[in-house]
CSV table of C-alpha atoms in Angstrom, one decimal:
chain,number,residue,atom,x,y,z
G,900,MET,CA,0.0,0.0,0.0
G,901,LEU,CA,1.2,3.5,-0.8
G,902,LYS,CA,0.3,6.7,1.1
G,903,LYS,CA,-2.1,9.0,-0.7
G,904,LYS,CA,-0.5,10.9,-3.7
G,905,PHE,CA,2.7,8.8,-3.4
G,906,HIS,CA,4.2,7.2,-6.6
G,907,GLU,CA,6.3,4.0,-6.9
G,908,TYR,CA,7.6,3.2,-10.4
G,909,SER,CA,10.5,1.8,-12.4
G,910,TYR,CA,11.1,2.0,-16.1
G,911,ASN,CA,13.9,-0.1,-17.5
G,912,LEU,CA,15.5,-0.7,-20.9
G,913,GLY,CA,18.3,-3.2,-21.4
G,914,PHE,CA,19.6,-6.4,-22.9
G,915,THR,CA,18.6,-9.8,-21.5
G,916,ARG,CA,21.4,-11.6,-19.6
G,917,GLU,CA,21.8,-15.2,-20.8
G,918,GLU,CA,23.2,-18.2,-18.8
G,919,TYR,CA,23.5,-16.1,-15.7
G,920,GLY,CA,25.8,-17.7,-13.1
G,921,SER,CA,27.6,-19.8,-15.6
G,922,ARG,CA,28.9,-17.5,-18.3
G,923,SER,CA,29.9,-13.8,-18.3
G,924,ASN,CA,29.1,-11.0,-20.8
G,925,ARG,CA,26.5,-13.0,-22.6
G,926,TYR,CA,23.6,-10.8,-23.6
G,927,SER,CA,20.9,-11.1,-26.3
G,928,ARG,CA,17.8,-9.2,-27.2
G,929,LEU,CA,16.8,-5.7,-26.2
G,930,VAL,CA,13.8,-5.7,-23.7
G,931,PHE,CA,11.7,-3.1,-21.9
G,932,SER,CA,10.0,-3.5,-18.5
G,933,ALA,CA,8.1,-1.1,-16.3
G,934,PHE,CA,5.7,-0.7,-13.5
G,935,HIS,CA,4.0,2.3,-12.0
G,936,ARG,CA,1.8,2.5,-8.9
G,937,TYR,CA,0.0,5.4,-7.4
G,938,GLY,CA,-1.7,5.9,-4.1
G,939,PHE,CA,-5.2,7.3,-4.8
G,940,SER,CA,-5.9,7.2,-1.1
G,941,ASP,CA,-4.3,5.6,2.0
G,942,THR,CA,-6.5,2.6,1.4
G,943,LEU,CA,-6.3,2.3,-2.5
G,944,THR,CA,-3.3,1.9,-4.7
G,945,MET,CA,-3.6,1.3,-8.5
G,946,GLY,CA,-1.1,1.0,-11.3
G,947,PHE,CA,0.1,-1.0,-14.3
G,948,HIS,CA,2.9,-3.3,-15.3
G,949,ALA,CA,4.3,-3.8,-18.8
G,950,GLU,CA,7.2,-5.5,-20.7
G,951,ALA,CA,8.2,-5.9,-24.3
G,952,GLY,CA,10.9,-7.7,-26.2
G,953,ASN,CA,11.5,-10.4,-28.8
G,954,ASN,CA,8.2,-9.6,-30.6
G,955,LEU,CA,6.3,-10.1,-27.4
G,956,TYR,CA,4.2,-7.6,-25.5
G,957,ASN,CA,2.8,-8.0,-22.0
G,958,LEU,CA,0.6,-5.4,-20.3
G,959,GLY,CA,-1.9,-5.3,-17.4
G,960,PRO,CA,-3.5,-3.3,-14.5
G,961,GLN,CA,-2.9,-3.7,-10.8
G,962,MET,CA,-4.9,-2.8,-7.8
G,963,THR,CA,-4.4,-3.1,-4.0
G,964,PHE,CA,-6.9,-2.0,-1.4
G,965,LEU,CA,-7.4,-2.2,2.3
G,966,ALA,CA,-10.5,-4.1,3.4
G,967,GLY,CA,-10.9,-2.3,6.7
G,968,ARG,CA,-9.4,-4.3,9.5
G,969,ALA,CA,-10.0,-7.5,7.6
G,970,GLY,CA,-6.7,-7.3,5.6
G,971,ILE,CA,-5.3,-6.3,2.2
G,972,VAL,CA,-6.5,-7.5,-1.2
G,973,SER,CA,-4.4,-7.3,-4.4
G,974,LEU,CA,-5.7,-8.0,-7.9
G,975,SER,CA,-3.6,-8.1,-11.1
G,976,LEU,CA,-4.5,-8.8,-14.7
G,977,ALA,CA,-2.2,-9.3,-17.7
G,978,GLY,CA,-2.4,-10.0,-21.3
G,979,SER,CA,0.4,-11.1,-23.7
G,980,SER,CA,0.5,-10.8,-27.5
G,981,GLY,CA,3.2,-11.7,-30.0
G,982,ARG,CA,4.2,-13.9,-32.9
G,983,GLY,CA,3.5,-17.6,-32.7
G,984,SER,CA,1.5,-19.0,-29.8
G,985,ASN,CA,2.4,-16.4,-27.2
G,986,SER,CA,-1.0,-14.6,-26.9
G,987,GLY,CA,-2.9,-15.2,-23.7
G,988,ALA,CA,-4.1,-13.8,-20.4
G,989,ALA,CA,-3.4,-14.2,-16.7
G,990,GLY,CA,-4.9,-13.1,-13.4
G,991,ILE,CA,-3.7,-13.1,-9.9
G,992,ALA,CA,-5.6,-12.4,-6.6
G,993,THR,CA,-4.0,-12.4,-3.1
G,994,TYR,CA,-5.3,-11.7,0.3
G,995,THR,CA,-3.2,-11.1,3.4
G,996,TYR,CA,-4.0,-10.4,7.0
G,997,GLN,CA,-1.6,-9.8,9.9
G,998,GLY,CA,-2.9,-9.3,13.4
G,999,LEU,CA,-1.1,-9.1,16.7
G,1000,ASN,CA,-0.9,-12.9,17.0
G,1001,ILE,CA,-2.6,-14.4,14.0
G,1002,GLY,CA,-1.7,-14.1,10.3
G,1003,ALA,CA,-3.4,-15.5,7.2
G,1004,ARG,CA,-2.9,-15.5,3.4
G,1005,LEU,CA,-4.8,-16.7,0.3
G,1006,SER,CA,-3.6,-16.6,-3.3
G,1007,LEU,CA,-5.0,-17.8,-6.6
G,1008,ALA,CA,-3.4,-17.3,-10.1
G,1009,GLY,CA,-4.6,-18.5,-13.4
G,1010,TYR,CA,-2.9,-18.6,-16.8
G,1011,SER,CA,-4.2,-19.4,-20.3
G,1012,ARG,CA,-2.1,-22.0,-22.2
G,1013,ASN,CA,-0.4,-19.5,-24.5
G,1014,TYR,CA,0.2,-16.7,-21.9
G,1015,SER,CA,3.8,-15.7,-22.0
G,1016,VAL,CA,6.3,-13.3,-20.4
G,1017,VAL,CA,9.4,-11.9,-21.9
G,1018,SER,CA,11.7,-13.9,-19.6
G,1019,ASP,CA,10.2,-17.2,-20.6
G,1020,THR,CA,8.7,-17.8,-24.0
G,1021,GLN,CA,10.2,-21.2,-24.7
G,1022,SER,CA,9.2,-23.2,-21.7
G,1023,ASP,CA,7.4,-26.5,-22.4
G,1024,GLU,CA,5.9,-26.8,-18.9
G,1025,LYS,CA,3.0,-24.2,-18.9
G,1026,THR,CA,1.3,-23.6,-15.6
G,1027,LYS,CA,-2.5,-23.7,-15.6
G,1028,TYR,CA,-3.1,-22.3,-12.2
G,1029,THR,CA,-1.6,-22.0,-8.7
G,1030,ALA,CA,-3.4,-21.8,-5.4
G,1031,GLY,CA,-2.1,-21.4,-1.9
G,1032,CYS,CA,-3.2,-20.6,1.7
G,1033,GLY,CA,-1.5,-20.1,5.0
G,1034,LEU,CA,-2.2,-19.6,8.6
G,1035,SER,CA,0.2,-18.6,11.4
G,1036,TYR,CA,0.1,-18.0,15.1
G,1037,ASN,CA,2.7,-16.1,17.1
G,1038,ASN,CA,3.2,-15.9,20.8
G,1039,PRO,CA,6.3,-14.2,22.4
G,1040,LEU,CA,6.6,-17.0,24.9
G,1041,LEU,CA,5.6,-20.1,22.8
G,1042,GLY,CA,7.0,-19.1,19.5
G,1043,THR,CA,5.6,-19.1,16.0
G,1044,LEU,CA,3.6,-21.9,14.4
G,1045,SER,CA,2.6,-21.8,10.7
G,1046,LEU,CA,0.8,-24.0,8.2
G,1047,ASP,CA,1.0,-23.5,4.4
G,1048,LEU,CA,-0.7,-25.4,1.6
G,1049,ALA,CA,0.2,-24.9,-2.1
G,1050,SER,CA,-1.1,-26.5,-5.3
G,1051,VAL,CA,0.2,-26.2,-8.9
G,1052,ARG,CA,-1.6,-27.5,-11.9
G,1053,LYS,CA,0.1,-27.6,-15.3
G,1054,TYR,CA,-1.0,-28.0,-19.0
G,1055,VAL,CA,2.1,-30.1,-19.5
G,1056,GLY,CA,4.1,-31.8,-16.7
G,1057,ASP,CA,3.5,-33.2,-13.3
G,1058,ASP,CA,1.1,-31.4,-11.0
G,1059,ARG,CA,2.4,-30.5,-7.5
G,1060,ASP,CA,0.8,-30.3,-4.1
G,1061,ALA,CA,2.7,-29.4,-0.9
G,1062,GLY,CA,1.8,-29.0,2.7
G,1063,THR,CA,4.3,-27.4,5.2
G,1064,VAL,CA,4.3,-27.0,9.0
G,1065,SER,CA,6.9,-24.8,10.5
G,1066,TYR,CA,7.8,-23.9,14.1
G,1067,ASN,CA,10.2,-21.2,15.2
G,1068,ARG,CA,11.1,-20.0,18.7
G,1069,ASN,CA,13.7,-17.8,20.3
G,1070,LEU,CA,15.2,-19.8,23.1
G,1071,THR,CA,17.2,-16.8,24.4
G,1072,ALA,CA,18.1,-13.4,23.1
G,1073,ARG,CA,20.9,-15.0,21.1
G,1074,THR,CA,19.6,-18.5,20.3
G,1075,SER,CA,16.7,-19.8,18.2
G,1076,ILE,CA,15.4,-23.0,16.8
G,1077,THR,CA,13.5,-23.7,13.6
G,1078,ALA,CA,11.8,-26.9,12.6
G,1079,THR,CA,9.9,-27.7,9.3
G,1080,TYR,CA,8.0,-30.7,8.0
G,1081,ARG,CA,6.9,-30.8,4.4
G,1082,ARG,CA,5.0,-33.4,2.4
G,1083,VAL,CA,5.0,-33.1,-1.4
G,1084,ARG,CA,3.0,-34.9,-4.1
G,1085,GLU,CA,4.6,-34.6,-7.5
G,1086,GLY,CA,4.4,-37.8,-9.5
G,1087,GLY,CA,4.8,-39.6,-6.2
G,1088,TYR,CA,4.9,-38.7,-2.5
G,1089,SER,CA,7.9,-37.4,-0.6
G,1090,ASN,CA,8.6,-36.2,2.9
G,1091,GLU,CA,11.1,-33.7,4.1
G,1092,PHE,CA,12.1,-32.7,7.7
G,1093,PHE,CA,14.5,-29.9,8.7
G,1094,ILE,CA,15.6,-28.6,12.0
G,1095,THR,CA,18.1,-25.8,12.6
G,1096,PHE,CA,19.7,-24.4,15.7
G,1097,ASN,CA,21.1,-20.8,15.5
G,1098,PHE,CA,23.4,-19.0,17.9
G,1099,ALA,CA,24.7,-15.4,17.6
G,1100,PRO,CA,27.5,-14.7,20.1
G,1101,LYS,CA,27.9,-11.2,18.6
G,1102,PRO,CA,25.6,-9.1,16.4
G,1103,ASP,CA,27.6,-9.9,13.3
G,1104,LEU,CA,28.7,-13.4,14.2
G,1105,PHE,CA,26.5,-16.5,13.7
G,1106,VAL,CA,26.9,-20.2,14.4
G,1107,SER,CA,24.3,-22.7,13.1
G,1108,THR,CA,23.8,-26.4,13.0
G,1109,GLY,CA,21.2,-28.2,10.9
G,1110,TYR,CA,19.8,-31.6,10.3
G,1111,GLU,CA,17.8,-32.6,7.2
G,1112,GLN,CA,15.9,-35.9,6.6
G,1113,THR,CA,14.4,-36.8,3.2
G,1114,ASP,CA,13.3,-40.0,1.5
G,1115,ALA,CA,16.8,-40.1,-0.1
G,1116,GLY,CA,18.8,-39.8,3.1
G,1117,LYS,CA,20.0,-37.4,5.7
G,1118,THR,CA,22.3,-34.4,5.9
G,1119,VAL,CA,24.0,-32.7,8.8
G,1120,VAL,CA,25.5,-29.2,8.4
G,1121,ALA,CA,27.5,-26.9,10.8
G,1122,SER,CA,28.5,-23.4,9.8
G,1123,LEU,CA,30.2,-20.3,11.1
G,1124,GLN,CA,29.7,-16.8,9.6
G,1125,LYS,CA,30.9,-13.3,10.3
G,1126,ASN,CA,28.8,-10.8,8.2
G,1127,PRO,CA,30.7,-8.4,5.9
G,1128,PRO,CA,31.0,-4.9,7.5
G,1129,VAL,CA,29.2,-1.9,6.0
G,1130,GLY,CA,32.6,-0.4,5.4
G,1131,GLU,CA,36.2,-1.7,5.4
G,1132,GLY,CA,37.1,-4.8,7.2
G,1133,PHE,CA,37.2,-8.6,7.1
G,1134,SER,CA,34.4,-11.2,7.0
G,1135,TYR,CA,34.4,-14.9,6.7
G,1136,ARG,CA,32.2,-18.0,6.5
G,1137,ALA,CA,32.9,-21.7,6.8
G,1138,SER,CA,30.7,-24.8,6.6
G,1139,VAL,CA,31.1,-28.5,7.0
G,1140,LYS,CA,28.5,-30.9,5.7
G,1141,ARG,CA,28.0,-34.6,5.8
G,1142,SER,CA,25.4,-36.2,3.5
G,1143,ASP,CA,24.3,-39.8,3.6
G,1144,VAL,CA,22.2,-40.1,0.5
G,1145,PHE,CA,21.5,-43.4,-1.4
G,1146,ASP,CA,23.9,-45.3,0.9
G,1147,GLN,CA,26.8,-43.0,0.0
G,1148,THR,CA,28.6,-40.6,2.4
G,1149,THR,CA,29.8,-37.3,1.1
G,1150,TRP,CA,31.8,-34.7,3.1
G,1151,THR,CA,31.9,-31.1,1.9
G,1152,VAL,CA,34.0,-28.2,3.4
G,1153,ASN,CA,33.7,-24.7,2.2
G,1154,PRO,CA,35.8,-21.9,3.9
G,1155,ASP,CA,35.7,-18.4,2.5
G,1156,LEU,CA,37.5,-15.1,3.4
G,1157,GLN,CA,36.5,-11.6,2.2
G,1158,TYR,CA,38.1,-8.2,2.7
G,1159,ASN,CA,36.2,-5.0,2.0
G,1160,GLY,CA,38.9,-2.5,1.0
G,1161,ARG,CA,38.7,1.2,0.2
G,1162,TYR,CA,38.8,0.5,-3.6
G,1163,GLY,CA,37.2,-2.9,-3.9
G,1164,ILE,CA,36.1,-6.2,-2.4
G,1165,TYR,CA,38.7,-9.1,-2.5
G,1166,GLU,CA,37.4,-12.6,-1.8
G,1167,GLY,CA,39.0,-16.0,-1.8
G,1168,GLY,CA,37.7,-19.5,-0.9
G,1169,PHE,CA,38.0,-23.2,-1.2
G,1170,GLN,CA,35.4,-25.9,-1.8
G,1171,GLY,CA,36.4,-29.5,-1.1
G,1172,HIS,CA,34.5,-32.8,-1.6
G,1173,ALA,CA,35.2,-36.3,-0.3
G,1174,SER,CA,33.1,-39.3,-1.4
G,1175,GLY,CA,33.7,-42.9,-1.9
G,1176,GLY,CA,37.4,-42.6,-1.5
G,1177,GLU,CA,37.7,-39.7,-4.1
G,1178,LYS,CA,38.6,-36.2,-3.1
G,1179,THR,CA,38.2,-33.1,-5.2
G,1180,GLY,CA,38.9,-29.4,-4.5
G,1181,GLN,CA,38.4,-26.1,-6.1
G,1182,TYR,CA,39.9,-22.7,-5.2
G,1183,ASN,CA,38.4,-19.4,-6.2
G,1184,PHE,CA,39.5,-15.7,-6.0
G,1185,SER,CA,37.5,-12.7,-7.1
G,1186,VAL,CA,38.0,-8.9,-7.1
G,1187,ALA,CA,35.0,-6.5,-7.5
G,1188,GLY,CA,34.8,-2.7,-7.5
G,1189,ALA,CA,33.3,0.3,-9.2
G,1190,LEU,CA,34.5,3.5,-10.9
G,1191,VAL,CA,32.3,6.5,-10.0
G,1192,TYR,CA,32.1,10.2,-10.7
G,1193,VAL,CA,30.3,13.0,-8.8
G,1194,GLY,CA,31.0,16.5,-7.8
G,1195,LYS,CA,33.9,16.7,-10.3
G,1196,THR,CA,35.5,13.9,-8.4
G,1197,PHE,CA,36.4,10.6,-10.1
G,1198,GLY,CA,37.5,7.5,-8.1
G,1199,ALA,CA,37.4,3.8,-7.4
G,1200,THR,CA,35.3,2.2,-4.6
G,1201,ARG,CA,33.6,-1.0,-3.7
G,1202,PRO,CA,30.8,-2.3,-5.9
G,1203,VAL,CA,27.8,0.0,-6.3
G,1204,TYR,CA,24.5,-1.9,-6.5
G,1205,ASP,CA,22.1,0.9,-5.9
G,1206,SER,CA,23.2,4.5,-5.2
G,1207,PHE,CA,26.4,6.0,-3.8
G,1208,GLY,CA,27.6,9.2,-2.2
G,1209,LEU,CA,30.8,11.3,-1.9
G,1210,VAL,CA,31.4,12.5,1.7
G,1211,ASN,CA,33.6,15.6,2.1
G,1212,VAL,CA,34.8,17.0,5.4
G,1213,GLY,CA,36.8,20.1,4.4
G,1214,GLU,CA,40.3,18.9,3.7
G,1215,LEU,CA,40.6,16.9,6.9
G,1216,GLU,CA,42.2,13.4,6.6
G,1217,GLY,CA,41.3,10.5,8.8
G,1218,VAL,CA,37.8,11.5,9.8
G,1219,THR,CA,35.6,8.5,10.5
G,1220,VAL,CA,32.5,8.3,8.3
G,1221,LEU,CA,29.3,6.5,9.5
G,1222,LEU,CA,26.4,5.1,7.6
G,1223,ASN,CA,23.4,4.4,9.8
G,1224,SER,CA,25.7,4.4,12.8
G,1225,GLN,CA,28.1,1.9,11.3
G,1226,VAL,CA,31.7,2.7,10.2
G,1227,VAL,CA,32.2,3.0,6.5
G,1228,GLY,CA,35.8,4.3,6.4
G,1229,GLU,CA,38.0,7.3,6.8
G,1230,THR,CA,38.5,10.4,4.6
G,1231,ASP,CA,41.6,10.6,2.5
G,1232,SER,CA,44.2,13.4,2.3
G,1233,SER,CA,41.7,15.6,0.5
G,1234,GLY,CA,38.9,15.1,3.1
G,1235,LYS,CA,36.8,12.8,0.8
G,1236,LEU,CA,35.4,9.3,1.0
G,1237,PHE,CA,33.1,7.4,-1.4
G,1238,VAL,CA,30.1,5.6,0.3
G,1239,PRO,CA,29.1,2.9,-2.2
G,1240,ASN,CA,26.0,1.5,-0.4
G,1241,LEU,CA,23.3,4.1,-0.1
G,1242,GLY,CA,19.7,2.9,-0.4
G,1243,SER,CA,17.7,4.8,-3.0
G,1244,TYR,CA,14.5,6.5,-1.9
G,1245,ASN,CA,15.4,5.6,1.7
G,1246,GLN,CA,16.5,7.9,4.6
G,1247,ASN,CA,20.3,7.1,4.8
G,1248,GLN,CA,21.8,8.7,7.9
G,1249,VAL,CA,25.4,9.7,7.0
G,1250,GLY,CA,27.5,11.0,9.8
G,1251,ILE,CA,31.0,11.7,11.0
G,1252,GLN,CA,32.7,11.3,14.4
G,1253,ASP,CA,33.3,14.8,15.7
G,1254,LYS,CA,36.2,13.5,18.0
G,1255,ASP,CA,38.2,13.3,14.8
G,1256,ILE,CA,37.8,17.0,14.1
G,1257,PRO,CA,40.6,19.2,15.5
G,1258,ILE,CA,39.5,21.4,18.4
G,1259,ASP,CA,40.4,24.6,16.4
G,1260,TYR,CA,37.9,23.8,13.6
G,1261,TYR,CA,34.3,24.9,13.0
G,1262,LEU,CA,32.0,22.0,12.0
G,1263,SER,CA,28.6,22.7,10.4
G,1264,SER,CA,27.0,19.4,11.5
G,1265,VAL,CA,27.8,15.8,12.3
G,1266,LYS,CA,24.8,14.0,10.7
G,1267,ARG,CA,23.0,14.3,7.3
G,1268,LEU,CA,19.9,12.5,6.0
G,1269,VAL,CA,20.2,11.5,2.4
G,1270,SER,CA,17.5,10.1,0.1
G,1271,PRO,CA,19.0,9.6,-3.3
G,1272,PRO,CA,17.2,8.6,-6.6
G,1273,LEU,CA,17.9,5.1,-8.0
G,1274,ARG,CA,21.4,4.5,-9.3
G,1275,SER,CA,22.6,8.0,-8.6
G,1276,GLY,CA,25.5,9.8,-6.9
G,1277,SER,CA,25.1,12.4,-4.2
G,1278,CYS,CA,27.4,15.0,-2.7
G,1279,ILE,CA,27.4,14.8,1.1
G,1280,SER,CA,29.3,17.8,2.5
G,1281,PHE,CA,30.2,18.5,6.1
G,1282,VAL,CA,31.7,22.0,6.1
G,1283,ALA,CA,34.8,22.0,8.3
G,1284,ARG,CA,36.7,25.3,8.5
G,1285,LYS,CA,39.7,26.1,10.6
G,1286,LEU,CA,38.9,28.7,13.3
G,1287,GLN,CA,41.4,31.5,12.5
G,1288,PRO,CA,40.2,34.7,14.2
G,1289,ILE,CA,41.3,37.9,12.5
G,1290,SER,CA,42.1,41.1,14.5
G,1291,GLY,CA,43.3,44.5,13.7
G,1292,ARG,CA,42.7,48.3,14.3
G,1293,LEU,CA,40.6,50.3,11.9
G,1294,ALA,CA,41.4,54.0,11.4
G,1295,ILE,CA,40.5,56.7,8.9
G,1296,ARG,CA,42.9,59.3,7.5
G,1297,ILE,CA,41.6,62.9,8.0
G,1298,GLY,CA,44.1,65.2,6.4
G,1299,ALA,CA,47.5,64.3,7.9
G,1300,GLU,CA,45.9,62.7,11.0
G,1301,LEU,CA,44.8,59.1,11.6
G,1302,GLU,CA,41.5,58.9,13.6
G,1303,PRO,CA,40.4,55.5,15.0
G,1304,VAL,CA,37.0,54.3,13.9
G,1305,GLU,CA,35.5,53.4,17.2
G,1306,PHE,CA,32.2,51.7,18.2
G,1307,GLN,CA,31.0,51.3,14.7
G,1308,GLU,CA,29.6,48.3,12.7
G,1309,VAL,CA,31.6,47.2,9.7
G,1310,ALA,CA,30.0,45.3,6.8
G,1311,LEU,CA,32.3,42.9,5.0
G,1312,LYS,CA,31.1,41.5,1.7
G,1313,VAL,CA,31.7,37.7,1.6
G,1314,ASN,CA,30.2,35.6,-1.2
G,1315,GLY,CA,27.6,38.3,-2.0
G,1316,ARG,CA,26.5,38.6,1.7
G,1317,ASP,CA,27.2,41.3,4.2
G,1318,ILE,CA,29.0,39.9,7.3
G,1319,THR,CA,29.1,42.4,10.1
G,1320,PHE,CA,31.5,42.9,13.0
G,1321,PRO,CA,31.9,45.8,15.5
G,1322,THR,CA,34.9,48.0,16.3
G,1323,GLY,CA,35.8,48.9,19.8
G,1324,SER,CA,38.0,51.3,21.7
G,1325,GLY,CA,40.9,52.6,19.6
G,1326,GLY,CA,39.3,51.0,16.4
G,1327,GLU,CA,40.1,47.5,17.5
G,1328,PHE,CA,38.1,44.7,15.8
G,1329,ASP,CA,37.9,41.0,15.8
G,1330,ILE,CA,36.4,38.9,13.0
G,1331,ASP,CA,35.1,35.5,14.1
G,1332,LEU,CA,32.9,34.2,11.4
G,1333,SER,CA,31.9,31.1,13.4
G,1334,GLN,CA,29.6,33.4,15.4
G,1335,SER,CA,28.1,35.1,12.3
G,1336,ASN,CA,24.6,33.9,11.4
G,1337,GLU,CA,25.0,35.3,7.9
G,1338,PHE,CA,28.1,33.4,7.3
G,1339,LYS,CA,26.5,30.2,8.7
G,1340,LYS,CA,23.8,30.7,6.0
G,1341,VAL,CA,26.6,30.8,3.4
G,1342,LEU,CA,28.0,27.5,4.7
G,1343,GLU,CA,24.5,26.0,4.7
G,1344,ILE,CA,24.3,26.7,1.0
G,1345,GLU,CA,27.7,25.1,0.4
G,1346,GLU,CA,26.6,22.1,2.5
G,1347,SER,CA,23.5,21.5,0.5
G,1348,GLY,CA,25.3,20.8,-2.8
G,1349,CYS,CA,28.6,19.9,-4.4
G,1350,SER,CA,30.1,23.5,-4.2
G,1351,SER,CA,32.2,22.7,-1.1
G,1352,ILE,CA,33.6,19.6,-2.8
G,1353,THR,CA,34.4,21.3,-6.1
G,1354,ASP,CA,35.8,24.5,-4.4
G,1355,ASN,CA,37.1,23.1,-1.2
G,1356,THR,CA,38.9,25.3,1.3
G,1357,ASN,CA,40.2,24.6,4.8
G,1358,VAL,CA,39.8,28.1,6.4
G,1359,MET,CA,36.8,30.2,7.4
G,1360,LEU,CA,37.8,33.1,5.2
G,1361,LYS,CA,39.8,32.5,2.1
G,1362,PRO,CA,43.0,34.6,1.6
G,1363,GLY,CA,42.3,37.6,-0.7
G,1364,THR,CA,40.9,41.1,-0.8
G,1365,TYR,CA,37.4,41.8,0.4
G,1366,GLN,CA,35.3,45.0,0.1
G,1367,ALA,CA,34.0,46.5,3.3
G,1368,SER,CA,32.2,49.6,4.4
G,1369,VAL,CA,31.6,51.6,7.6
G,1370,GLN,CA,29.7,54.7,8.7
G,1371,HIS,CA,31.9,57.6,9.8
G,1372,ALA,CA,30.7,61.1,10.6
G,1373,GLY,CA,27.4,60.4,8.8
G,1374,THR,CA,29.2,59.2,5.6
G,1375,LEU,CA,29.5,55.6,4.4
G,1376,ARG,CA,33.2,54.9,3.8
G,1377,SER,CA,34.3,52.0,1.6
G,1378,PHE,CA,37.7,50.3,1.9
G,1379,SER,CA,39.5,47.1,1.1
G,1380,LEU,CA,40.4,44.4,3.6
G,1381,SER,CA,43.2,42.1,2.6
G,1382,ILE,CA,43.4,38.6,4.3
G,1383,PRO,CA,46.9,37.0,4.0
G,1384,ASP,CA,47.5,33.3,3.4
G,1385,SER,CA,48.6,32.2,6.9
G,1386,THR,CA,48.8,29.0,8.9
G,1387,GLU,CA,49.0,30.8,12.2
G,1388,PRO,CA,46.1,30.2,14.6
G,1389,PHE,CA,45.5,34.0,14.8
G,1390,ILE,CA,45.9,36.7,12.1
G,1391,ASP,CA,46.8,40.2,13.1
G,1392,LEU,CA,46.2,42.6,10.3
G,1393,GLY,CA,47.7,45.5,12.2
G,1394,GLN,CA,46.3,48.9,11.4
G,1395,VAL,CA,43.9,49.1,8.5
G,1396,VAL,CA,43.6,52.7,7.2
G,1397,ILE,CA,40.6,54.1,5.3
G,1398,SER,CA,41.5,56.9,2.9
G,1399,ASP,CA,39.8,60.3,3.5
G,1400,THR,CA,38.0,60.1,0.2
G,1401,PRO,CA,34.3,59.0,0.7
């Protein structure tokens, strides 16, 4: 269901991937696919789906509505048309209900004999209809028990009926057990039983053991897995499996090690088999990465499967970058880091650790919410400027005398905005832009786009000459203020003299 006036859509044009998983760079015909859904109200969503390719066209409407507190109903129709025997129709209806403790589902789909989709126009086994239903009960103390029934009828091929009973329960905060029994009728009858015990000693570390019993034999598996980090770091997984099928014992071991680096993912593994006195083994190694460009910055990073971002923290090196509170990496010598795993149309919280920022720096913010479009690049800027207070004494030349400009407000033109600061006794002044609301607005503009990345600077006020003005004796006096290029923590401009010409 979509909220009222919300859209969900995808329009795609590309080439069909052939023999996926077994051969690389094998593409064939050009195909088009799309869907578009719109929330007419909070309880009604409608749309369409379409695809075309290889002289085949498939199009149909979709509708999902909320049936009060009774659940959600979805209806979908489709028709296909093309050369040969690919013209037909299909319809799908589903119902789901999820209460506090009870859940239910119903589904029914029917297909005419010649109905076809672009991804499968050559299959000999055509489905006539499918039907399914399910019921589940959940209790925090007792666990979850579910029952599912499914039926498939075909124009050609064996029909299939299956019934499944599953039980899941958390034994402790870190351990759980899952058991499943399934009975299948497809040509004959078969029975399957699975039970799995899971243990998570750490949030990213998992240990599991499983037992499977089928009509053909039994299998026992033990595995250990550390999930890959969001950013840089190591992960691993290893499994040992013993299968006793058709009176033959087979041992399989499969260790794998992966490193997420700054510029790519590097993975190596081994798969070994031992059965009937014969042993076989296979090693594998892979490298994956991406070349990206955004904000006039080109670079290499880990694979990008959705969207990515370029984080910039001034010119500060070694600043830790976080994505949804998990470490992604550290900025390089130019203050930049690519984040390759942003989720499109989702709120991604990108942040930095302020403890990595020197104490003499102004930092605009430590967290940003980013919601990028699909397969896009985003500039994510955290304005970090070195606090370099500027002081001096302002005076005006009156004939041969220098008269201090005291207790006046000076307007300094910075990036098209007037930044003001006062003068005191003897014309003394201090410029601390970190306290200027107008200058903070300038930094907010830089932070909202790619400007701070493409025109990066490390100081609050760039070296150069700025125009300024001040009221003196009822007359507006203009003058130039030159800021030197200095690495000192404080800049003393000495005496700044305004000519006596208005």
